């Protein structure tokens, strides 16, 4: 089986519309690629977390030189770090953390040049200690959160035919950026053997699109695959899946909800 290129997964985790429709479909259905995308997405969310910059320390100049060389960025002069206390005593202000501005690469599809090196760097960072002392400020600057707007908020409730989940509940917040639509899902349900998976369910009650698995905290942020007709795939379903290697729905739905009219804007499309 040919898996989605790790560099494409890394760019999708960063919020880019990278790869082909086949890449998006494979990443949504392949457990291995889906897990890798979820891992990279958690890295990006951790780097973008509110308040992260307040805990960062300015790295030495050699760190910025290495980052600039790795992503093909123009050299950026790095001032010697000055603490707020020292700056106040001298009657000056502490210099801001410099921004790295990568050169623009070629158009959509398989990444090349600086964008490819950036994706490779993210994948490498995810394999080790990604958020540490040196270099973390650069990662935060390189993964600025794109502007998003809330399209809809959906309440997820248990179904009458599954009384064992009567105390479960969940929410799904649909967000849109300039290039894609996201689904942020939270589930309130007990821990069970297996894992919880999020699906888009078609009106016929049979066809489904897997968005991905919830993490250990029963939350997840998923990209709605480009080309999805939300007028048809208009319901959100969370299932409890066994660890049996199957990519099919277990037919055990925990909670479900329907997209409101405001979210049924037609077919999603890449930028």
Coordinates of C-alpha atoms in Angstrom, one line a residue:
X1 CA 0.0 0.0 0.0
X2 CA 1.3 3.4 -0.9
X3 CA 0.9 5.9 2.0
X4 CA 0.6 9.6 1.8
X5 CA 3.9 11.4 1.7
X6 CA 5.0 12.5 5.2
X7 CA 5.8 16.0 3.9
X8 CA 2.2 16.4 2.6
X9 CA 0.8 15.3 6.0
X10 CA 3.1 17.8 7.7
X11 CA 1.8 20.6 5.5
X12 CA -1.8 19.6 6.0
X13 CA -1.1 19.7 9.8
X14 CA 0.1 23.2 9.4
X15 CA -3.2 24.2 7.7
X16 CA -2.0 24.0 4.1
X17 CA -4.0 22.5 1.3
X18 CA -1.3 20.1 0.1
X19 CA -1.4 17.0 -2.1
X20 CA -4.1 15.6 -4.3
X21 CA -7.7 14.5 -3.7
X22 CA -6.3 11.0 -3.6
X23 CA -3.9 12.0 -0.8
X24 CA -6.8 13.5 1.2
X25 CA -9.0 10.5 0.8
X26 CA -6.2 8.1 1.7
X27 CA -5.2 10.1 4.8
X28 CA -8.8 10.0 5.9
X29 CA -9.2 6.3 5.6
X30 CA -5.7 4.8 6.3
X31 CA -5.2 4.2 10.0
X32 CA -1.4 4.7 9.7
X33 CA -1.6 8.0 7.8
X34 CA -4.5 9.2 9.9
X35 CA -2.5 8.6 13.1
X36 CA 0.5 10.3 11.7
X37 CA -1.6 13.4 10.7
X38 CA -3.2 13.4 14.2
X39 CA 0.3 13.3 15.7
X40 CA 1.6 16.2 13.6
X41 CA -1.6 18.2 14.2
X42 CA -1.1 17.8 18.0
X43 CA 2.5 19.2 17.5
X44 CA 1.1 22.2 15.7
X45 CA -1.6 22.8 18.3
X46 CA 0.9 22.6 21.1
X47 CA 3.2 25.1 19.4
X48 CA 0.2 27.4 18.7
X49 CA -1.2 27.1 22.3
X50 CA -2.2 30.3 23.9
X51 CA 0.4 31.7 26.3
X52 CA 3.2 29.5 24.9
X53 CA 5.2 32.5 23.7
X54 CA 5.2 33.9 27.3
X55 CA 7.2 30.9 28.5
X56 CA 9.8 31.0 25.7
X57 CA 13.4 32.0 26.0
X58 CA 15.3 33.6 23.1
X59 CA 17.6 31.1 21.6
X60 CA 21.3 31.8 20.8
X61 CA 22.2 33.1 17.3
X62 CA 23.5 29.8 16.1
X63 CA 20.0 28.3 16.5
X64 CA 18.4 30.9 14.2
X65 CA 21.2 30.4 11.7
X66 CA 20.4 26.6 11.5
X67 CA 16.7 27.2 11.2
X68 CA 17.2 29.8 8.4
X69 CA 19.5 27.4 6.6
X70 CA 17.0 24.5 7.0
X71 CA 14.0 26.3 5.6
X72 CA 15.8 28.4 3.0
X73 CA 14.9 31.7 4.7
X74 CA 16.7 35.0 4.3
X75 CA 19.2 35.5 7.2
X76 CA 17.8 37.3 10.1
X77 CA 20.0 39.2 12.5
X78 CA 19.4 38.0 16.1
X79 CA 20.0 40.5 18.9
X80 CA 21.6 39.4 22.1
X81 CA 18.8 38.5 24.5
X82 CA 18.1 41.2 27.1
X83 CA 15.9 40.5 30.1
X84 CA 13.0 42.9 30.9
X85 CA 14.7 43.8 34.2
X86 CA 18.0 44.7 32.6
X87 CA 16.2 46.6 29.8
X88 CA 14.3 48.6 32.4
X89 CA 17.4 49.4 34.3
X90 CA 19.1 50.7 31.2
X91 CA 16.1 52.7 30.1
X92 CA 15.6 50.6 27.0
X93 CA 13.1 47.9 25.8
X94 CA 13.9 44.3 25.3
X95 CA 14.2 43.5 21.5
X96 CA 11.3 41.4 20.1
X97 CA 11.9 37.8 19.0
X98 CA 12.8 38.0 15.3
X99 CA 10.5 36.4 12.7
X100 CA 11.8 34.0 10.1
X101 CA 10.2 34.6 6.7
X102 CA 10.6 31.6 4.5
X103 CA 10.7 32.2 0.7
X104 CA 7.5 31.2 -1.1
X105 CA 7.7 27.8 -2.8
X106 CA 5.8 26.6 -5.9
X107 CA 2.1 26.1 -6.2
X108 CA -0.1 23.3 -4.6
X109 CA 0.7 19.6 -5.0
X110 CA 3.8 17.9 -3.8
X111 CA 5.9 20.4 -1.8
X112 CA 9.2 21.6 -3.2
X113 CA 12.0 23.9 -2.1
X114 CA 11.6 25.7 1.2
X115 CA 8.1 24.4 1.8
X116 CA 9.3 20.9 1.4
X117 CA 12.2 21.5 3.8
X118 CA 9.7 23.1 6.3
X119 CA 7.5 20.1 6.1
X120 CA 10.4 17.7 6.5
X121 CA 11.6 19.7 9.5
X122 CA 8.2 19.5 11.2
X123 CA 8.0 15.8 10.7
X124 CA 11.5 15.4 12.2
X125 CA 10.6 17.6 15.1
X126 CA 7.5 15.5 15.8
X127 CA 9.6 12.4 16.1
X128 CA 11.7 14.0 18.9
X129 CA 11.3 16.6 21.6
X130 CA 9.6 19.2 19.5
X131 CA 8.9 21.9 22.0
X132 CA 12.0 22.6 23.9
X133 CA 14.2 25.4 24.9
X134 CA 16.0 26.3 21.6
X135 CA 14.1 26.7 18.4
X136 CA 10.6 26.7 19.9
X137 CA 10.1 30.4 19.2
X138 CA 10.8 29.8 15.6
X139 CA 8.3 27.0 15.4
X140 CA 5.6 29.2 16.9
X141 CA 6.3 31.9 14.4
X142 CA 6.3 29.4 11.5
X143 CA 2.9 28.0 12.5
X144 CA 0.8 31.1 13.1
X145 CA -2.9 30.1 13.4
X146 CA -4.8 31.0 10.2
X147 CA -7.9 33.1 10.7
X148 CA -10.9 31.0 11.3
X149 CA -14.6 31.6 11.8
X150 CA -17.2 29.4 13.5
X151 CA -19.7 28.1 10.9
X152 CA -21.8 26.0 13.3
X153 CA -21.9 24.3 16.7
X154 CA -23.6 21.0 16.8
X155 CA -24.8 19.1 19.9
X156 CA -24.2 15.4 19.8
X157 CA -26.6 13.1 21.6
X158 CA -27.0 9.3 22.1
X159 CA -29.4 7.3 20.0
X160 CA -32.5 5.5 21.4
X161 CA -31.3 2.2 19.9
X162 CA -28.1 2.4 22.0
X163 CA -29.4 2.9 25.6
X164 CA -26.0 2.0 27.0
X165 CA -24.8 5.4 25.9
X166 CA -27.6 7.4 27.5
X167 CA -25.2 9.4 29.6
X168 CA -22.9 10.3 26.8
X169 CA -22.8 13.7 25.1
X170 CA -20.6 15.6 22.7
X171 CA -20.2 18.8 20.7
X172 CA -18.8 19.5 17.2
X173 CA -17.7 23.0 16.2
X174 CA -17.4 23.5 12.5
X175 CA -14.8 26.1 11.6
X176 CA -13.7 27.6 8.2
X177 CA -10.5 29.1 7.1
X178 CA -9.7 30.6 3.7
X179 CA -8.6 27.2 2.4
X180 CA -10.5 24.5 4.3
X181 CA -13.1 23.5 6.8
X182 CA -12.4 22.0 10.1
X183 CA -14.4 20.0 12.7
X184 CA -13.4 20.3 16.3
X185 CA -15.0 17.4 18.3
X186 CA -15.3 16.8 22.0
X187 CA -16.9 13.7 23.5
X188 CA -18.1 13.1 27.1
X189 CA -18.2 9.3 27.4
X190 CA -16.5 6.7 29.6
X191 CA -13.3 5.0 28.7
X192 CA -13.9 1.7 27.0
X193 CA -11.7 -0.9 25.3
X194 CA -11.1 0.3 21.8
X195 CA -11.2 3.9 20.5
X196 CA -13.7 6.5 19.4
X197 CA -13.9 7.5 15.8
X198 CA -15.6 10.5 14.1
X199 CA -17.6 10.0 10.9
X200 CA -19.6 12.0 8.4
X201 CA -22.8 10.1 7.7
X202 CA -24.8 10.4 4.5
X203 CA -28.5 10.9 4.3
X204 CA -29.0 7.3 3.1
X205 CA -27.7 6.2 6.5
X206 CA -25.1 3.9 4.9
X207 CA -22.4 5.9 3.2
X208 CA -19.8 7.3 5.6
X209 CA -16.5 9.3 5.6
X210 CA -14.1 8.8 8.4
X211 CA -12.7 12.0 9.8
X212 CA -10.3 10.4 12.2
X213 CA -9.9 9.1 15.8
X214 CA -10.4 11.0 19.0
X215 CA -7.3 11.2 21.2
X216 CA -7.0 9.9 24.8
X217 CA -8.8 13.0 26.1
X218 CA -11.8 12.3 23.7
X219 CA -11.1 15.4 21.6
X220 CA -9.9 16.0 18.1
X221 CA -9.6 18.5 15.3
X222 CA -10.2 17.2 11.8
X223 CA -10.0 18.5 8.2
X224 CA -13.2 17.9 6.2
X225 CA -11.9 16.3 3.0
X226 CA -12.1 18.6 0.0
X227 CA -14.9 17.7 -2.3
X228 CA -17.2 16.5 0.5
X229 CA -20.9 17.3 -0.3
X230 CA -22.1 18.4 3.2
X231 CA -25.7 18.6 1.8
X232 CA -25.5 14.8 1.6
X233 CA -23.0 14.0 4.4
X234 CA -24.9 16.1 6.8
X235 CA -24.7 14.1 10.0
X236 CA -21.8 13.6 12.5
X237 CA -21.5 10.2 14.1
X238 CA -19.0 9.0 16.8
X239 CA -18.5 5.3 17.1
X240 CA -16.7 3.0 19.5
X241 CA -14.3 1.0 17.4
X242 CA -12.5 -2.2 18.4
X243 CA -8.8 -2.7 17.8
X244 CA -9.4 -5.3 15.0
X245 CA -7.7 -3.5 12.1
X246 CA -11.0 -2.9 10.3
X247 CA -11.6 0.5 8.6
X248 CA -15.4 0.0 8.7
X249 CA -17.8 1.5 11.1
X250 CA -18.4 -0.8 14.1
X251 CA -22.2 -0.2 13.9
X252 CA -22.0 1.0 17.5
X253 CA -22.8 4.7 17.5
X254 CA -22.2 6.5 20.7
X255 CA -23.6 10.0 19.8
X256 CA -24.9 11.7 16.7
X257 CA -25.9 15.1 15.5
X258 CA -27.0 16.9 12.3
X259 CA -25.4 19.9 10.6
X260 CA -27.6 23.0 10.7
X261 CA -28.7 24.7 7.5
X262 CA -25.9 27.3 8.0
X263 CA -23.3 24.6 7.5
X264 CA -24.8 23.0 4.4
X265 CA -23.1 25.3 1.9
X266 CA -22.5 22.7 -0.7
X267 CA -19.3 21.0 -1.7
X268 CA -16.1 21.8 0.1
X269 CA -13.2 22.7 -2.2
X270 CA -9.5 23.4 -1.8
X271 CA -8.2 26.9 -2.2

